[in-house]
Amino acid sequence: MKLTTTPFGMRATAAEVIDGVDLSGRTMIVTGGASGLGAETVRALAGAGARVTIATRNPAIAQPLVDELPGTRAVALDLSDLASVRAFYADLSGPVDALIANAGVMMLPTREVNAQGWEMQLATNYLGHFALAAGLRSALRAAEKPRVVVLSSGAQLRAGFDFDDPQFDRSPYDPFLAYARSKTADVLLAVGISRRWAEYGISANACAPGWIHTNLTRHIDPATMQALGAMDADGNLLTPDHYKTPAQGAATTVLLAASPLLDGVTGQYFEDNQQAEVVDGGPEPMAGVAKWSVDPAAADRLWDHASPLTD
């Protein structure tokens, strides 16, 4: 299969990848859009003329961004709470041109579960976005060229989805393993949408933003940060060469959400503004998308696993 390529490298910013693109009249939703990568995504999309809804647990935090960017608004959404998800999409009207599933949690130090008994990283990163996409399907269908963008991570290379013990009910909880599985699930969400909703004209792709200093990494212990070269012995953050700025990290998301270069592309995984190669997952690969993350059978199985909670 020929991979989709673009003229943009890993240092391109979110604004640069849609320079000259007019998004006037388009409505887009960015979960977790109040800070970090989400905020840079909102800035780029709103800067191109889109009406952007910032879906965030605490809308007050997003108020400075709303004040900064005409055409934006902030609405409460807690992805770990399916009642909050239902309330969010029930309050919306009109077509939705793009849903950007950006929000997430990473490496919670202890096992937590939501009201449905789902491990909290899986509940937030995958299940909440699955329920939100399902609730917005009609609104997406009503748009001309609707897109769904799901943020994943290079962590999906490290672990396939465990259908036998997805919530760590029987095995010891591992913060990174739980995160990796949830990010694999996020790619499978994009694959599932592309398989089931193509007839409605809805495209869906997943992406990895790369290494960036944001609030997402707040649960990572100092020893791990130091091993990554991202913190010194005194606890000060460092920026290794392979790290990106938030504006650069948001570029692939914005490219998938709004660039005409991606018209007709669906069910794929992108990193550094390029479609990634499919590789064998495991401890060694540093780039690409694992075979288990784009496995159609796994995507269908996970979809069926989550559907009873959102019907």
mmCIF file of N, CA, C and O in Angstrom, residues 90-124:
data_model
loop_
_atom_site.group_PDB
_atom_site.id
_atom_site.type_symbol
_atom_site.label_atom_id
_atom_site.label_comp_id
_atom_site.label_asym_id
_atom_site.label_seq_id
_atom_site.Cartn_x
_atom_site.Cartn_y
_atom_site.Cartn_z
ATOM 1 N N ALA A 90 -26.138 15.979 23.607
ATOM 2 C CA ALA A 90 -27.570 16.288 23.565
ATOM 3 C C ALA A 90 -27.806 17.790 23.447
ATOM 4 O O ALA A 90 -28.858 18.223 22.958
ATOM 5 N N ASP A 91 -26.843 18.576 23.866
ATOM 6 C CA ASP A 91 -26.983 20.028 23.868
ATOM 7 C C ASP A 91 -26.503 20.673 22.574
ATOM 8 O O ASP A 91 -26.586 21.881 22.408
ATOM 9 N N LEU A 92 -25.994 19.858 21.639
ATOM 10 C CA LEU A 92 -25.479 20.388 20.382
ATOM 11 C C LEU A 92 -26.541 20.344 19.288
ATOM 12 O O LEU A 92 -27.426 19.496 19.300
ATOM 13 N N SER A 93 -26.409 21.242 18.338
ATOM 14 C CA SER A 93 -27.300 21.229 17.183
ATOM 15 C C SER A 93 -26.503 21.611 15.947
ATOM 16 O O SER A 93 -25.494 22.311 16.040
ATOM 17 N N GLY A 94 -26.954 21.153 14.798
ATOM 18 C CA GLY A 94 -26.298 21.496 13.549
ATOM 19 C C GLY A 94 -25.183 20.545 13.197
ATOM 20 O O GLY A 94 -24.757 19.719 14.018
ATOM 21 N N PRO A 95 -24.666 20.646 11.977
ATOM 22 C CA PRO A 95 -23.599 19.758 11.510
ATOM 23 C C PRO A 95 -22.295 19.954 12.286
ATOM 24 O O PRO A 95 -21.998 21.054 12.752
ATOM 25 N N VAL A 96 -21.525 18.885 12.403
ATOM 26 C CA VAL A 96 -20.182 18.939 12.976
ATOM 27 C C VAL A 96 -19.217 18.480 11.899
ATOM 28 O O VAL A 96 -19.305 17.347 11.419
ATOM 29 N N ASP A 97 -18.310 19.351 11.495
ATOM 30 C CA ASP A 97 -17.379 19.036 10.416
ATOM 31 C C ASP A 97 -16.195 18.200 10.878
ATOM 32 O O ASP A 97 -15.630 17.438 10.087
ATOM 33 N N ALA A 98 -15.816 18.351 12.136
ATOM 34 C CA ALA A 98 -14.689 17.566 12.643
ATOM 35 C C ALA A 98 -14.798 17.395 14.153
ATOM 36 O O ALA A 98 -15.097 18.351 14.872
ATOM 37 N N LEU A 99 -14.559 16.187 14.584
ATOM 38 C CA LEU A 99 -14.412 15.870 16.004
ATOM 39 C C LEU A 99 -12.952 15.512 16.231
ATOM 40 O O LEU A 99 -12.444 14.572 15.625
ATOM 41 N N ILE A 100 -12.290 16.265 17.088
ATOM 42 C CA ILE A 100 -10.894 15.989 17.409
ATOM 43 C C ILE A 100 -10.834 15.426 18.823
ATOM 44 O O ILE A 100 -11.046 16.151 19.805
ATOM 45 N N ALA A 101 -10.583 14.125 18.914
ATOM 46 C CA ALA A 101 -10.523 13.424 20.199
ATOM 47 C C ALA A 101 -9.123 13.578 20.773
ATOM 48 O O ALA A 101 -8.280 12.692 20.662
ATOM 49 N N ASN A 102 -8.890 14.731 21.400
ATOM 50 C CA ASN A 102 -7.558 15.119 21.857
ATOM 51 C C ASN A 102 -7.318 14.827 23.337
ATOM 52 O O ASN A 102 -6.196 14.531 23.745
ATOM 53 N N ALA A 103 -8.355 14.913 24.150
ATOM 54 C CA ALA A 103 -8.193 14.798 25.603
ATOM 55 C C ALA A 103 -7.683 13.416 26.001
ATOM 56 O O ALA A 103 -7.918 12.425 25.306
ATOM 57 N N GLY A 104 -6.995 13.370 27.128
ATOM 58 C CA GLY A 104 -6.518 12.077 27.604
ATOM 59 C C GLY A 104 -5.860 12.185 28.962
ATOM 60 O O GLY A 104 -5.564 13.275 29.455
ATOM 61 N N VAL A 105 -5.648 11.030 29.572
ATOM 62 C CA VAL A 105 -4.885 10.936 30.809
ATOM 63 C C VAL A 105 -3.774 9.912 30.585
ATOM 64 O O VAL A 105 -3.900 9.013 29.743
ATOM 65 N N MET A 106 -2.703 10.057 31.352
ATOM 66 C CA MET A 106 -1.522 9.222 31.111
ATOM 67 C C MET A 106 -0.908 8.750 32.416
ATOM 68 O O MET A 106 -0.628 9.546 33.306
ATOM 69 N N MET A 107 -0.736 7.445 32.511
ATOM 70 C CA MET A 107 0.017 6.808 33.578
ATOM 71 C C MET A 107 -0.460 7.190 34.979
ATOM 72 O O MET A 107 0.321 7.602 35.836
ATOM 73 N N LEU A 108 -1.763 7.037 35.206
ATOM 74 C CA LEU A 108 -2.274 7.221 36.565
ATOM 75 C C LEU A 108 -1.541 6.258 37.489
ATOM 76 O O LEU A 108 -1.436 5.065 37.194
ATOM 77 N N PRO A 109 -1.025 6.727 38.600
ATOM 78 C CA PRO A 109 -0.158 5.881 39.427
ATOM 79 C C PRO A 109 -0.850 4.690 40.071
ATOM 80 O O PRO A 109 -0.208 3.673 40.341
ATOM 81 N N THR A 110 -2.149 4.803 40.335
ATOM 82 C CA THR A 110 -2.899 3.691 40.921
ATOM 83 C C THR A 110 -4.134 3.415 40.080
ATOM 84 O O THR A 110 -4.625 4.296 39.362
ATOM 85 N N ARG A 111 -4.622 2.197 40.158
ATOM 86 C CA ARG A 111 -5.793 1.815 39.364
ATOM 87 C C ARG A 111 -7.038 2.529 39.876
ATOM 88 O O ARG A 111 -7.366 2.467 41.048
ATOM 89 N N GLU A 112 -7.703 3.218 38.958
ATOM 90 C CA GLU A 112 -8.988 3.844 39.227
ATOM 91 C C GLU A 112 -9.972 3.345 38.181
ATOM 92 O O GLU A 112 -9.573 2.976 37.069
ATOM 93 N N VAL A 113 -11.246 3.329 38.519
ATOM 94 C CA VAL A 113 -12.267 2.902 37.565
ATOM 95 C C VAL A 113 -13.393 3.930 37.537
ATOM 96 O O VAL A 113 -13.604 4.672 38.502
ATOM 97 N N ASN A 114 -14.117 3.955 36.413
ATOM 98 C CA ASN A 114 -15.263 4.849 36.320
ATOM 99 C C ASN A 114 -16.525 4.113 36.776
ATOM 100 O O ASN A 114 -16.462 2.987 37.282
ATOM 101 N N ALA A 115 -17.677 4.729 36.594
ATOM 102 C CA ALA A 115 -18.930 4.154 37.086
ATOM 103 C C ALA A 115 -19.262 2.828 36.422
ATOM 104 O O ALA A 115 -19.973 2.002 36.999
ATOM 105 N N GLN A 116 -18.744 2.598 35.220
ATOM 106 C CA GLN A 116 -18.996 1.344 34.507
ATOM 107 C C GLN A 116 -17.940 0.282 34.819
ATOM 108 O O GLN A 116 -17.990 -0.816 34.252
ATOM 109 N N GLY A 117 -17.003 0.589 35.700
ATOM 110 C CA GLY A 117 -15.964 -0.367 36.063
ATOM 111 C C GLY A 117 -14.807 -0.431 35.086
ATOM 112 O O GLY A 117 -13.984 -1.343 35.161
ATOM 113 N N TRP A 118 -14.706 0.556 34.201
ATOM 114 C CA TRP A 118 -13.600 0.581 33.240
ATOM 115 C C TRP A 118 -12.412 1.302 33.864
ATOM 116 O O TRP A 118 -12.564 2.346 34.513
ATOM 117 N N GLU A 119 -11.234 0.734 33.663
ATOM 118 C CA GLU A 119 -9.997 1.364 34.120
ATOM 119 C C GLU A 119 -9.944 2.783 33.561
ATOM 120 O O GLU A 119 -10.273 3.021 32.413
ATOM 121 N N MET A 120 -9.525 3.751 34.383
ATOM 122 C CA MET A 120 -9.749 5.156 34.076
ATOM 123 C C MET A 120 -9.031 5.645 32.824
ATOM 124 O O MET A 120 -9.562 6.502 32.092
ATOM 125 N N GLN A 121 -7.847 5.144 32.527
ATOM 126 C CA GLN A 121 -7.180 5.577 31.298
ATOM 127 C C GLN A 121 -7.942 5.083 30.075
ATOM 128 O O GLN A 121 -8.136 5.821 29.105
ATOM 129 N N LEU A 122 -8.416 3.849 30.123
ATOM 130 C CA LEU A 122 -9.192 3.301 29.020
ATOM 131 C C LEU A 122 -10.547 3.992 28.925
ATOM 132 O O LEU A 122 -11.039 4.279 27.829
ATOM 133 N N ALA A 123 -11.138 4.271 30.082
ATOM 134 C CA ALA A 123 -12.441 4.931 30.111
ATOM 135 C C ALA A 123 -12.373 6.328 29.520
ATOM 136 O O ALA A 123 -13.263 6.749 28.765
ATOM 137 N N THR A 124 -11.322 7.058 29.842
ATOM 138 C CA THR A 124 -11.190 8.439 29.376
ATOM 139 C C THR A 124 -10.692 8.511 27.940
ATOM 140 O O THR A 124 -11.282 9.191 27.086
#
